[in-house]
CSV table of C-alpha atoms in Angstrom, one decimal:
chain,number,residue,atom,x,y,z
V,1,THR,CA,0.0,0.0,0.0
V,2,LYS,CA,1.1,3.5,-0.8
V,3,LEU,CA,0.4,6.5,1.4
V,4,THR,CA,-0.6,9.7,-0.3
V,5,CYS,CA,-0.7,12.9,1.7
V,6,PHE,CA,-1.4,16.6,1.0
V,7,TYR,CA,-1.7,19.6,3.3
V,8,ASP,CA,-4.0,22.5,2.7
V,9,LYS,CA,-4.6,25.1,5.4
V,10,LYS,CA,-5.0,23.1,8.6
V,11,ILE,CA,-6.2,19.9,7.0
V,12,GLN,CA,-3.9,16.8,6.9
V,13,VAL,CA,-5.0,14.1,4.6
V,14,ALA,CA,-3.7,10.5,4.3
V,15,ALA,CA,-5.5,8.0,2.1
V,16,LYS,CA,-4.3,4.5,1.5
V,17,GLN,CA,-4.4,3.5,-2.1
V,18,ARG,CA,-6.4,0.3,-2.5
V,19,ALA,CA,-5.9,-1.3,-6.0
V,20,HIS,CA,-6.0,2.2,-7.5
V,21,GLU,CA,-9.4,3.0,-6.0
V,22,THR,CA,-8.2,6.2,-4.3
V,23,ASP,CA,-8.7,9.2,-6.4
V,24,PHE,CA,-7.9,12.9,-6.1
V,25,PHE,CA,-9.6,15.7,-7.9
V,26,GLU,CA,-9.0,19.5,-7.7
V,27,ASP,CA,-10.3,22.5,-9.5
V,28,GLU,CA,-10.4,26.2,-8.5
V,29,ASP,CA,-13.3,25.7,-6.1
V,30,ILE,CA,-12.9,22.3,-4.4
V,31,CYS,CA,-10.5,19.6,-3.6
V,32,VAL,CA,-11.7,15.9,-3.3
V,33,VAL,CA,-10.0,12.8,-2.1
V,34,ALA,CA,-12.2,9.7,-2.5
V,35,CYS,CA,-11.9,6.0,-2.1
V,36,GLY,CA,-14.2,3.2,-3.3
V,37,ARG,CA,-16.6,2.7,-6.2
V,38,LEU,CA,-19.8,4.5,-7.2
V,39,HIS,CA,-22.5,2.9,-9.3
V,40,THR,CA,-23.3,5.4,-12.0
V,41,ILE,CA,-27.0,4.7,-12.2
V,42,GLY,CA,-29.9,7.0,-11.5
V,43,ALA,CA,-29.0,10.4,-10.1
V,44,ILE,CA,-25.3,9.9,-10.6
V,45,SER,CA,-25.5,9.3,-14.3
V,46,ASP,CA,-27.4,12.6,-14.6
V,47,LEU,CA,-24.3,14.4,-13.3
V,48,HIS,CA,-22.4,13.5,-16.4
V,49,GLN,CA,-25.4,14.2,-18.7
V,50,GLY,CA,-25.2,11.0,-20.6
V,51,SER,CA,-21.4,11.3,-21.4
V,52,VAL,CA,-19.7,8.0,-21.9
V,53,GLU,CA,-16.3,9.5,-21.0
V,54,PHE,CA,-14.8,7.8,-17.9
V,55,ARG,CA,-14.7,9.9,-14.8
V,56,GLY,CA,-13.0,8.9,-11.6
V,57,ILE,CA,-14.7,8.8,-8.2
V,58,GLY,CA,-13.1,12.1,-7.2
V,59,GLU,CA,-14.5,13.9,-10.2
V,60,THR,CA,-17.9,12.3,-9.7
V,61,VAL,CA,-18.0,13.3,-6.1
V,62,ALA,CA,-16.9,16.9,-7.1
V,63,SER,CA,-19.8,17.0,-9.6
V,64,ALA,CA,-22.2,15.7,-7.0
V,65,TYR,CA,-21.1,18.3,-4.4
V,66,LYS,CA,-21.5,21.1,-6.9
V,67,LYS,CA,-25.0,19.9,-7.7
V,68,TRP,CA,-26.3,18.8,-4.2
V,69,GLY,CA,-24.0,20.4,-1.7
V,70,ALA,CA,-23.7,18.8,1.7
V,71,SER,CA,-26.6,16.4,0.9
V,72,LEU,CA,-24.6,14.7,-1.9
V,73,ALA,CA,-24.0,11.5,0.1
V,74,GLN,CA,-27.7,10.5,0.2
V,75,ASN,CA,-27.7,10.6,-3.6
V,76,LEU,CA,-24.7,8.3,-4.0
V,77,ILE,CA,-24.9,4.5,-4.4
V,78,GLY,CA,-21.8,2.4,-3.9
V,79,GLU,CA,-19.0,1.7,-1.5
V,80,PHE,CA,-17.2,4.9,-0.7
V,81,ALA,CA,-15.5,7.3,1.8
V,82,PHE,CA,-14.6,10.8,0.7
V,83,ALA,CA,-13.7,14.2,1.7
V,84,VAL,CA,-14.5,17.5,0.0
V,85,TRP,CA,-12.7,20.7,0.8
V,86,ASP,CA,-14.7,23.7,-0.4
V,87,LYS,CA,-12.1,26.4,-0.8
V,88,ASN,CA,-14.6,29.2,-1.0
V,89,GLU,CA,-16.6,28.2,2.0
V,90,GLN,CA,-13.6,27.0,4.0
V,91,LEU,CA,-15.6,23.9,4.7
V,92,LEU,CA,-14.5,20.3,4.9
V,93,LEU,CA,-17.1,17.6,4.4
V,94,CYS,CA,-16.3,13.9,5.0
V,95,ALA,CA,-18.8,11.0,4.3
V,96,ARG,CA,-19.0,7.3,4.3
V,97,ASP,CA,-21.4,4.9,2.6
V,98,ARG,CA,-24.4,3.5,4.3
V,99,PHE,CA,-22.9,0.1,5.0
V,100,GLY,CA,-19.4,1.3,5.9
V,101,GLN,CA,-17.5,-0.7,3.3
V,102,ILE,CA,-14.7,1.8,3.1
V,103,PRO,CA,-13.1,3.0,6.5
V,104,LEU,CA,-12.6,6.6,7.4
V,105,SER,CA,-11.0,7.8,10.6
V,106,TYR,CA,-10.6,11.4,11.8
V,107,ARG,CA,-9.1,13.6,14.5
V,108,ALA,CA,-9.8,17.3,15.3
V,109,THR,CA,-7.3,19.2,17.4
V,110,GLU,CA,-6.2,22.8,17.8
V,111,GLU,CA,-3.6,22.0,15.1
V,112,GLY,CA,-6.4,21.2,12.6
V,113,PHE,CA,-8.3,18.2,11.2
V,114,ALA,CA,-6.8,15.0,10.1
V,115,PHE,CA,-8.5,12.1,8.3
V,116,ALA,CA,-7.4,8.9,6.6
V,117,SER,CA,-8.6,5.4,5.7
V,118,ASP,CA,-6.8,4.1,8.8
V,119,PHE,CA,-6.6,5.3,12.4
V,120,ILE,CA,-2.9,5.0,12.7
V,121,SER,CA,-2.2,7.5,9.9
V,122,VAL,CA,-4.7,9.9,11.7
V,123,ALA,CA,-3.0,9.4,15.1
V,124,MET,CA,0.4,10.3,13.5
V,125,GLY,CA,-1.0,13.3,11.5
V,126,PHE,CA,0.0,16.0,13.9
V,127,SER,CA,2.9,16.8,16.1
V,128,THR,CA,0.8,16.1,19.2
V,129,ARG,CA,0.4,12.3,19.5
V,130,PRO,CA,-2.8,11.1,21.1
V,131,GLU,CA,-2.8,9.0,24.3
V,132,PRO,CA,-3.7,5.3,24.2
V,133,ASN,CA,-7.4,4.6,24.7
V,134,ASP,CA,-7.2,2.1,27.6
V,135,ASP,CA,-10.9,1.3,27.5
V,136,TRP,CA,-10.8,0.4,23.9
V,137,ILE,CA,-7.7,-1.7,24.3
V,138,ILE,CA,-9.1,-3.7,27.3
V,139,GLY,CA,-12.4,-4.2,25.4
V,140,TYR,CA,-10.5,-5.4,22.3
V,141,LEU,CA,-8.5,-7.9,24.3
V,142,ASN,CA,-11.7,-9.1,26.0
V,143,GLU,CA,-13.5,-9.3,22.6
V,144,ALA,CA,-16.0,-6.7,23.9
V,145,VAL,CA,-15.5,-3.5,22.0
V,146,LEU,CA,-19.0,-1.9,22.3
V,147,ASP,CA,-18.2,1.6,20.8
V,148,GLN,CA,-17.9,1.1,17.1
V,149,ASP,CA,-16.5,4.6,16.4
V,150,SER,CA,-13.7,4.6,18.9
V,151,THR,CA,-10.1,3.5,18.2
V,152,PRO,CA,-7.0,2.5,20.3
V,153,PHE,CA,-6.2,6.3,20.5
V,154,LYS,CA,-8.1,8.9,22.5
V,155,GLY,CA,-9.5,11.6,20.2
V,156,VAL,CA,-9.2,9.5,17.0
V,157,ARG,CA,-12.6,8.4,15.9
V,158,LYS,CA,-14.0,6.2,13.1
V,159,LEU,CA,-16.8,7.8,11.1
V,160,PRO,CA,-19.8,5.5,11.5
V,161,PRO,CA,-21.4,4.0,8.4
V,162,GLY,CA,-23.9,6.3,6.7
V,163,SER,CA,-22.5,9.4,8.4
V,164,LEU,CA,-21.2,12.8,7.4
V,165,ILE,CA,-18.9,15.2,9.1
V,166,THR,CA,-18.6,18.9,8.4
V,167,TRP,CA,-15.7,20.9,9.8
V,168,ARG,CA,-15.3,24.6,9.7
V,169,ASN,CA,-13.4,27.1,11.9
V,170,ASN,CA,-12.4,24.2,14.2
V,171,GLU,CA,-16.1,23.3,14.8
V,172,LEU,CA,-17.1,19.7,14.0
V,173,GLU,CA,-20.6,18.5,13.3
V,174,LEU,CA,-21.5,14.8,12.8
V,175,ARG,CA,-24.7,13.8,11.1
V,176,GLN,CA,-26.2,10.4,10.2
């Protein structure tokens, strides 16, 4: 696996490439990093207006964001995790598919916001390292992890399936 990172303002991104499924798209308005597959039927095929030209998941997510804004995830069908950085609004939006097929972990600190497909990359994303999450570790060793969005690191969370995060001005909002 190859680790791809970029830094924009206070956002640290690390996305593991999985068989070339990770895609990056950027234009003058938005920046998208996306992983997974979208099924281009129904509403998604309308984004490309019948064009048969191949578009990667990053460009498709960008088109969906421009059309539907923050409600884009409810119109997508497939296995995906993505982040959209809206340069004009200074808004970061991260989402995960309904069944949680593609992982997405995140961490918000005073240093900024980090996200990745794995929690270890997120934990190492800033100069301040998170403390171990003893409750998670004990639960894992006892095969009794009850909290599905926690990780072995305090402050590093997994985005639940079918969820969306918005982050702006160091304020985080999680929605199902």
